[in-house]
Short mmCIF file of N, CA and C in Angstrom, two decimals:
data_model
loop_
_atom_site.label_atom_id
_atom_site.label_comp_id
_atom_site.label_asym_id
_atom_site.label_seq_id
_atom_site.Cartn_x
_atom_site.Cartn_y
_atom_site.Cartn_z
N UNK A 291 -6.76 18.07 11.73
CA UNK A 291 -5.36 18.36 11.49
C UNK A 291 -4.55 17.09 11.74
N UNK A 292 -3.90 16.96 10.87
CA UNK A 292 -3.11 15.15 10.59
C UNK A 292 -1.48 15.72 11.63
N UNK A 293 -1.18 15.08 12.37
CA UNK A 293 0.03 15.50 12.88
C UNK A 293 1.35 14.68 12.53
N UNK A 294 2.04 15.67 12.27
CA UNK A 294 3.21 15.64 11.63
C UNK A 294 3.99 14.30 12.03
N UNK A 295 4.65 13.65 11.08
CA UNK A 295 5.65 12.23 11.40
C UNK A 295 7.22 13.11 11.40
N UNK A 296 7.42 14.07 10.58
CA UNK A 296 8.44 14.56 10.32
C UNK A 296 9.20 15.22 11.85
N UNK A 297 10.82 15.08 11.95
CA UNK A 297 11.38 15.25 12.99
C UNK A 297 12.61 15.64 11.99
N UNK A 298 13.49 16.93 12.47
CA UNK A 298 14.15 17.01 11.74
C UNK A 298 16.02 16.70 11.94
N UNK A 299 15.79 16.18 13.14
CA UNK A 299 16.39 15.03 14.12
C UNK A 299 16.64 13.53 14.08
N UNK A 300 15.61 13.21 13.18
CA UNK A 300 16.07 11.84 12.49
C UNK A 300 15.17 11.48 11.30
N UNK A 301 15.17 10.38 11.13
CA UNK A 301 14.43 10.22 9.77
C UNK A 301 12.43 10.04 9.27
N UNK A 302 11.99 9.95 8.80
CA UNK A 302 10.68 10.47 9.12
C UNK A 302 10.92 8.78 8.88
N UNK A 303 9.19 8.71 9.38
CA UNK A 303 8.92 7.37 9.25
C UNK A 303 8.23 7.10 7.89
N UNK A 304 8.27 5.90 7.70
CA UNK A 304 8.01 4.85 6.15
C UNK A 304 6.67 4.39 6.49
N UNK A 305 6.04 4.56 5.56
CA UNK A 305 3.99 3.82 5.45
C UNK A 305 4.69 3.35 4.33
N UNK A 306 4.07 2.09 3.98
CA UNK A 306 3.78 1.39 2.89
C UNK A 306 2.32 1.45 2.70
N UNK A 307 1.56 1.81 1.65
CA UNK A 307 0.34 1.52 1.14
C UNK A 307 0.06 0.36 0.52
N UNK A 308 -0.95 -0.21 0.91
CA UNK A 308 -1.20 -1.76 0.42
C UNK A 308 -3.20 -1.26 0.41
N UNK A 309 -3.32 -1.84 -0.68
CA UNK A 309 -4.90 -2.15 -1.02
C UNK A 309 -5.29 -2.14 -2.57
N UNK A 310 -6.12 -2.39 -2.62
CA UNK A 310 -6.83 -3.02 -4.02
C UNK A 310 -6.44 -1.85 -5.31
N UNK A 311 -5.58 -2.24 -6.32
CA UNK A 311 -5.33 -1.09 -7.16
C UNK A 311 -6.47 -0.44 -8.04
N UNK A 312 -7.65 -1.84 -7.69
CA UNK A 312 -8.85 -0.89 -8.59
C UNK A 312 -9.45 0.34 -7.62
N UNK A 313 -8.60 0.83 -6.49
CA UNK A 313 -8.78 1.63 -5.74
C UNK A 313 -7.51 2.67 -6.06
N UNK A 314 -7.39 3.10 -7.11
CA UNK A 314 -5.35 3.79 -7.67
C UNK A 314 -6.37 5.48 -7.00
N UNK A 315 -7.44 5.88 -7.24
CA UNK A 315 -7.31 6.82 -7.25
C UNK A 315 -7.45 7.38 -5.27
N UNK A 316 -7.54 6.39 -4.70
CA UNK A 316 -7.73 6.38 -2.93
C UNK A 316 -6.21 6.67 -2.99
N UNK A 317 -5.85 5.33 -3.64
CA UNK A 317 -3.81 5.21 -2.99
C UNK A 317 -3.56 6.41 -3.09
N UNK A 318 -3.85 7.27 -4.07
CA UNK A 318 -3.04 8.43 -4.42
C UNK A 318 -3.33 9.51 -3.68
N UNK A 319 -4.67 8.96 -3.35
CA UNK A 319 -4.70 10.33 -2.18
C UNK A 319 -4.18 10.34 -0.59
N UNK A 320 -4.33 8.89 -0.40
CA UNK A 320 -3.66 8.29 0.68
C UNK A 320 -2.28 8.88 0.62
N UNK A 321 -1.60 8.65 -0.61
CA UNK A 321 -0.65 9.18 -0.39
C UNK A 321 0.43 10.75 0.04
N UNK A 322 -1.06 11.55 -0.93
CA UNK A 322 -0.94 12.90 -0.36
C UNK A 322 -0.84 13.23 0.73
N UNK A 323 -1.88 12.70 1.27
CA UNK A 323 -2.46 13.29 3.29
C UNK A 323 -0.85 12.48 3.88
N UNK A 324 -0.33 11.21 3.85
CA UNK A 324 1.16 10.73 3.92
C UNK A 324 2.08 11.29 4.60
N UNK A 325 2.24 11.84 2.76
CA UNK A 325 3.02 12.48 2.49
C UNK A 325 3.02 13.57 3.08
N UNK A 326 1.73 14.79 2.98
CA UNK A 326 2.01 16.13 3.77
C UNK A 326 2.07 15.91 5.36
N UNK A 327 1.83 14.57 5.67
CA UNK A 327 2.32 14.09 7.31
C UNK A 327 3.64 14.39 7.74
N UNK A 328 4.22 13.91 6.44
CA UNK A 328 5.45 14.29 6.84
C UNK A 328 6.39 12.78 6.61
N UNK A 329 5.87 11.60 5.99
CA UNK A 329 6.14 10.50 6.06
C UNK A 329 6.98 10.15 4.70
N UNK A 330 7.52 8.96 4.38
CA UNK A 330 8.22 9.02 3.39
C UNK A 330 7.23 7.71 3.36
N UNK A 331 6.23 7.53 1.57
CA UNK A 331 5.54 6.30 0.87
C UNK A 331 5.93 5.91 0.28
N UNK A 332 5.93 4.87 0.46
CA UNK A 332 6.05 3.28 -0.41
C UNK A 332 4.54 3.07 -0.99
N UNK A 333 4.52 2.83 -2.25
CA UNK A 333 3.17 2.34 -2.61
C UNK A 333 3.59 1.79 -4.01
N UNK A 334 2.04 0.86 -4.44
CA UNK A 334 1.81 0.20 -5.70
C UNK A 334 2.47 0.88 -6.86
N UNK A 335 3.23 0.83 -7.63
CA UNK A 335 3.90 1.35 -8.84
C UNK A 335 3.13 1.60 -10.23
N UNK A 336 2.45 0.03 -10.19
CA UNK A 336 1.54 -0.37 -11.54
C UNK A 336 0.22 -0.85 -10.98
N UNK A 337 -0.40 -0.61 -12.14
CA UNK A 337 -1.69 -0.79 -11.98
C UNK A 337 -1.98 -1.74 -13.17
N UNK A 338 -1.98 -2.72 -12.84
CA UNK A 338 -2.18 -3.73 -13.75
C UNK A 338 -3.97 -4.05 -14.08
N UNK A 339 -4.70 -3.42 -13.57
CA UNK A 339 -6.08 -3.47 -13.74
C UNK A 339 -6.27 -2.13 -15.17
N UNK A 340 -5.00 -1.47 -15.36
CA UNK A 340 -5.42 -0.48 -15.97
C UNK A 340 -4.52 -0.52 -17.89
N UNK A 341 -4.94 -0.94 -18.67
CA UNK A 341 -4.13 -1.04 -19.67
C UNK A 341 -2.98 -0.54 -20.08
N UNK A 342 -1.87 -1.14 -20.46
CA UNK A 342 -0.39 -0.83 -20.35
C UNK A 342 0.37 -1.59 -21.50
N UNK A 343 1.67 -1.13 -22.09
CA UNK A 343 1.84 -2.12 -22.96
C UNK A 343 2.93 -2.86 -22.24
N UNK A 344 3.20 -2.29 -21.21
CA UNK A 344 4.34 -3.28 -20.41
C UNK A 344 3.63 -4.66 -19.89
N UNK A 345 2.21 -4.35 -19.79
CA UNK A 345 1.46 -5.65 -19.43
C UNK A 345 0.02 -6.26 -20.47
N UNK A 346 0.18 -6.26 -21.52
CA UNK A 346 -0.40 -6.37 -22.71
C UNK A 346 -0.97 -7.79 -22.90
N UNK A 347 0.54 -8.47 -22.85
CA UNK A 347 0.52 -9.85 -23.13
C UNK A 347 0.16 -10.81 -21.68
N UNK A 348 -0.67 -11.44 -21.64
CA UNK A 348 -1.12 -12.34 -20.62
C UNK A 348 -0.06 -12.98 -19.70
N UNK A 349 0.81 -13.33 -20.75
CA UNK A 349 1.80 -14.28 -19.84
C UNK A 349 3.03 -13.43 -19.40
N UNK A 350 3.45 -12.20 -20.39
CA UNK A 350 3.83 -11.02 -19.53
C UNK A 350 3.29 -10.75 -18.22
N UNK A 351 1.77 -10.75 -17.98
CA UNK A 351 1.28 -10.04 -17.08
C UNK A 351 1.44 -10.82 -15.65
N UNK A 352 1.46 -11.95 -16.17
CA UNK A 352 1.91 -13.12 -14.78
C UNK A 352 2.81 -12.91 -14.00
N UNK A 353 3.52 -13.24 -15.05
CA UNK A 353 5.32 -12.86 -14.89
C UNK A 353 5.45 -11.95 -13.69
N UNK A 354 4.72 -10.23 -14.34
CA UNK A 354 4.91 -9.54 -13.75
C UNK A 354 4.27 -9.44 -12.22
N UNK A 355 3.05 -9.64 -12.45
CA UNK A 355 2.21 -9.50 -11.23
C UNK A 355 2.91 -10.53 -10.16
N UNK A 356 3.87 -11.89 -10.07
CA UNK A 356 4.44 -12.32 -9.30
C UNK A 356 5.68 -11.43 -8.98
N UNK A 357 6.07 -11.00 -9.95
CA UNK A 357 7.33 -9.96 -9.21
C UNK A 357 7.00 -8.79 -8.64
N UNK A 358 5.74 -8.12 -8.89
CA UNK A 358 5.29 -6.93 -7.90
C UNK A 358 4.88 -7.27 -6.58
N UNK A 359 4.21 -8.42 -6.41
CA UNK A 359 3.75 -9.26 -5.49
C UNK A 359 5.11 -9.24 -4.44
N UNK A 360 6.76 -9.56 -5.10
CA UNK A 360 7.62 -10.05 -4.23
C UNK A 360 7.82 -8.61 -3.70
N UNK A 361 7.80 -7.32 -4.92
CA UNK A 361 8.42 -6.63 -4.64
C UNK A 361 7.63 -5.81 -3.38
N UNK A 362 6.27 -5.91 -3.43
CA UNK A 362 5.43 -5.29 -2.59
C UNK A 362 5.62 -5.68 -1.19
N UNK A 363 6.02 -6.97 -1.38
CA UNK A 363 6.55 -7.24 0.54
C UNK A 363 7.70 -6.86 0.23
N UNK A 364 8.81 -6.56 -0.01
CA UNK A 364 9.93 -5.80 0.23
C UNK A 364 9.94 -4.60 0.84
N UNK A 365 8.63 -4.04 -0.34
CA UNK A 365 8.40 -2.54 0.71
C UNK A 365 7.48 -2.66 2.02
N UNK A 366 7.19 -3.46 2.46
CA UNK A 366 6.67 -3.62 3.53
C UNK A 366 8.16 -4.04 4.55
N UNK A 367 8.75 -4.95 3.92
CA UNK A 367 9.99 -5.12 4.47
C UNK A 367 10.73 -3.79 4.95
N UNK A 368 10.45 -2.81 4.26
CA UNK A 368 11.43 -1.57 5.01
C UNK A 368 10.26 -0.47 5.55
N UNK A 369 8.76 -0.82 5.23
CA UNK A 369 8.51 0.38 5.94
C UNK A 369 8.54 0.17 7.99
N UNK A 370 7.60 0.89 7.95
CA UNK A 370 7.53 1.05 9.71
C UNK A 370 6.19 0.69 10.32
N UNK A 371 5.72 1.17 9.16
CA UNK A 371 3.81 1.38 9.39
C UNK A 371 3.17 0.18 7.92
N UNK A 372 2.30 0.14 8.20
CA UNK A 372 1.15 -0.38 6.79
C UNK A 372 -0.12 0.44 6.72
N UNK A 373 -0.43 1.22 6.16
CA UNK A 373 -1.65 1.82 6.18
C UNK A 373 -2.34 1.17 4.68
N UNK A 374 -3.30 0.32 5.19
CA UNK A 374 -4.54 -0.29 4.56
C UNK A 374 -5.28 0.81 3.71
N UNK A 375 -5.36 0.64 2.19
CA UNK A 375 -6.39 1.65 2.07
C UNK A 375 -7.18 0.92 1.50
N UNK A 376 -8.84 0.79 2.26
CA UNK A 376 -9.79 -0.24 1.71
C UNK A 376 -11.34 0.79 1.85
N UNK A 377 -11.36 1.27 0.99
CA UNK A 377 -12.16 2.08 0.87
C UNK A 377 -13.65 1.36 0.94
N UNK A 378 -15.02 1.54 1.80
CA UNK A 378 -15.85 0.54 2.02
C UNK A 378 -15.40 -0.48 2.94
N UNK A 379 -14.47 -0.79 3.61
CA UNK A 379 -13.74 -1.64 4.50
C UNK A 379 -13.48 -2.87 3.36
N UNK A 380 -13.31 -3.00 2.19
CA UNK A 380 -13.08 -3.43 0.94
C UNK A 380 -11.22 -4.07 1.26
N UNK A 381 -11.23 -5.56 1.33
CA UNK A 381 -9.74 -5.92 1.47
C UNK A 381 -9.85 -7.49 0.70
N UNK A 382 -9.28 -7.07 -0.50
CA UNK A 382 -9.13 -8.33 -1.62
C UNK A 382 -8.03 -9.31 -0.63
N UNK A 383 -7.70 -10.33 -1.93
CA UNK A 383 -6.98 -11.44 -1.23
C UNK A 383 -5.81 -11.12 -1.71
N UNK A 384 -5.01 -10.44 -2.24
CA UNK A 384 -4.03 -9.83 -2.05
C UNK A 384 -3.63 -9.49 -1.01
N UNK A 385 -4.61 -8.26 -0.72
CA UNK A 385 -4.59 -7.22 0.36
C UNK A 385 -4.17 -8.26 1.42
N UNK A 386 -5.34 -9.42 1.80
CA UNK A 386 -5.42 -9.87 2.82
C UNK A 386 -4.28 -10.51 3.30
N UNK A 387 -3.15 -11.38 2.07
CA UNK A 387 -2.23 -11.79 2.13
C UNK A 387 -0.90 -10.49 2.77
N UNK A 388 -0.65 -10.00 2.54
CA UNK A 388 0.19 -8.06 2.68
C UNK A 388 -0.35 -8.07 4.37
N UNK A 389 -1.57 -7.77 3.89
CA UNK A 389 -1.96 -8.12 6.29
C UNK A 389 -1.38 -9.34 6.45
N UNK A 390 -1.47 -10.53 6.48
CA UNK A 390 -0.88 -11.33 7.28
C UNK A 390 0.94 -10.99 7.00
N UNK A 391 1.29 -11.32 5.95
CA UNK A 391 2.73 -10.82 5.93
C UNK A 391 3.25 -9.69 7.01
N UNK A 392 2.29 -8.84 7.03
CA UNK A 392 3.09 -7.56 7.60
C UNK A 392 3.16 -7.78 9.43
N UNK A 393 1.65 -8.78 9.71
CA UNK A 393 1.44 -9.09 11.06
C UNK A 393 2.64 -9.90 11.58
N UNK A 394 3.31 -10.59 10.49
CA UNK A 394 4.37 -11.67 10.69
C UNK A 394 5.43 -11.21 11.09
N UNK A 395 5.91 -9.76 10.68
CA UNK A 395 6.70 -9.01 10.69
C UNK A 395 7.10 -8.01 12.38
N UNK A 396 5.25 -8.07 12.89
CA UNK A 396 4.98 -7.64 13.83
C UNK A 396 5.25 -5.40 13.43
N UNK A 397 4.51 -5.69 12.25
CA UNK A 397 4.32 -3.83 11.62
C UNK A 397 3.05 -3.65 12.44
N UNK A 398 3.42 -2.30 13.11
CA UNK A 398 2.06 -1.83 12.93
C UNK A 398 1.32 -1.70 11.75
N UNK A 399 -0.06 -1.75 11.95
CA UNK A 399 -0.71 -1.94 10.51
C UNK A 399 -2.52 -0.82 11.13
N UNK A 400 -2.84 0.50 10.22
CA UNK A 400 -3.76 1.05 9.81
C UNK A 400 -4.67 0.96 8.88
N UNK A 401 -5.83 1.38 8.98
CA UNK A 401 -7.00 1.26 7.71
C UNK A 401 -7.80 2.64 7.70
N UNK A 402 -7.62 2.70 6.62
CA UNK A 402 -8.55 4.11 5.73
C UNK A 402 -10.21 3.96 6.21
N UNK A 403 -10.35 2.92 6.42
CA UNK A 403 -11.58 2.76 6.85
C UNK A 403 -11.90 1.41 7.50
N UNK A 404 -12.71 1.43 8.54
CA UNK A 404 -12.85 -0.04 9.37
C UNK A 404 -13.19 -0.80 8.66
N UNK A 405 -12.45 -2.14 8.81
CA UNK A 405 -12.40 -3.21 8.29
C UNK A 405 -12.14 -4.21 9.64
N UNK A 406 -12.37 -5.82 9.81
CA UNK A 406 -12.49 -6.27 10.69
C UNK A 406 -12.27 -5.63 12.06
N UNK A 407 -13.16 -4.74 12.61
CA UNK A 407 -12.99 -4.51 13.95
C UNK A 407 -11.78 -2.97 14.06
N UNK A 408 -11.57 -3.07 12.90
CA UNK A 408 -10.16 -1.81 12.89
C UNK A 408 -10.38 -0.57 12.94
N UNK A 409 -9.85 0.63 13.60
CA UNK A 409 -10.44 1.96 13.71
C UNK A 409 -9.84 2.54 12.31
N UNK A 410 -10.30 3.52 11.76
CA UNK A 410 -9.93 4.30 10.77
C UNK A 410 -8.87 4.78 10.82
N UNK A 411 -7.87 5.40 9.78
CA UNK A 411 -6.23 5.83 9.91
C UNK A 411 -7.00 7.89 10.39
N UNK A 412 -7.68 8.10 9.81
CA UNK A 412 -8.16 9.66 9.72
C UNK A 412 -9.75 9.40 9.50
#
C-alpha cells in the first residue's frame, strides 16, 4: 500500500519523472502509482524515440530535443521530489545529466529500481 502525499491542508507534493523515454511505457505507469499517491507529475511530454511529424525533420528534431532538455530541468525546477524511472537500474546520459542537475538543486531524488547503490521508490 503506497501512502498517500495528498493533505487536504496544503498542496500535495510535485515528482518530476526523469528516465529514458525508450522506457514511455514505465513513465506512464510511474505515473499512475504518483498520481494515485496523491502527488501532482511532471513528466516527459514527447517521445522523440517514437515517430511524430512534429519531429520528422532531423534538424527540427535538434532544435527540439534542446528545448525539452531546457524544459525538463524547469520541471525539475518546480518539483519537490525526482523519482528516477530506470527500469533494470538502466540510467542513460541524459538521465544521468537530470541526476546531477537535480543533486545541484539539493532535490530529493528516488529510483524505480536500484541503480548506483540506491534503494527502490516501491
Amino acid at each position: 500500500m503506497h501512502e498517500t502525499a495528498y493533505n487536504s491542508s496544503s498542496r500535495p507534493s510535485i515528482v518530476v519523472l526523469c528516465g529514458s523515454t525508450r522506457y514511455w511505457e514505465e513513465l506512464a505507469e510511474a505515473n499512475v502509482y504518483e498520481t494515485a499517491a496523491g502527488r501532482i507529475v511532471l513528466a516527459p511530454g514527447c517521445n522523440l524515440k517514437k515517430a511524430h511529424p512534429l519531429w520528422a525533420d532531423p534538424a527540427r528534431a535538434d532544435r527540439l530535443k534542446l528545448m525539452l532538455d531546457a524544459l525538463h530541468r524547469q520541471k525539475i525546477d518546480l518539483a519537490d521530489e525526482v523519482l528516477i524511472v530506470n527500469p533494470g537500474g538502466y540510467i542513460g546520459d541524459s538521465t544521468r545529466k537530470e541526476i546531477e542537475y537535480a543533486r545541484s538543486l539539493g532535490k530529493p531524488i528516488r529510483y524505480t529500481h536500484p541503480a548506483d547503490g540506491a534503494a527502490p521508490a516501491r
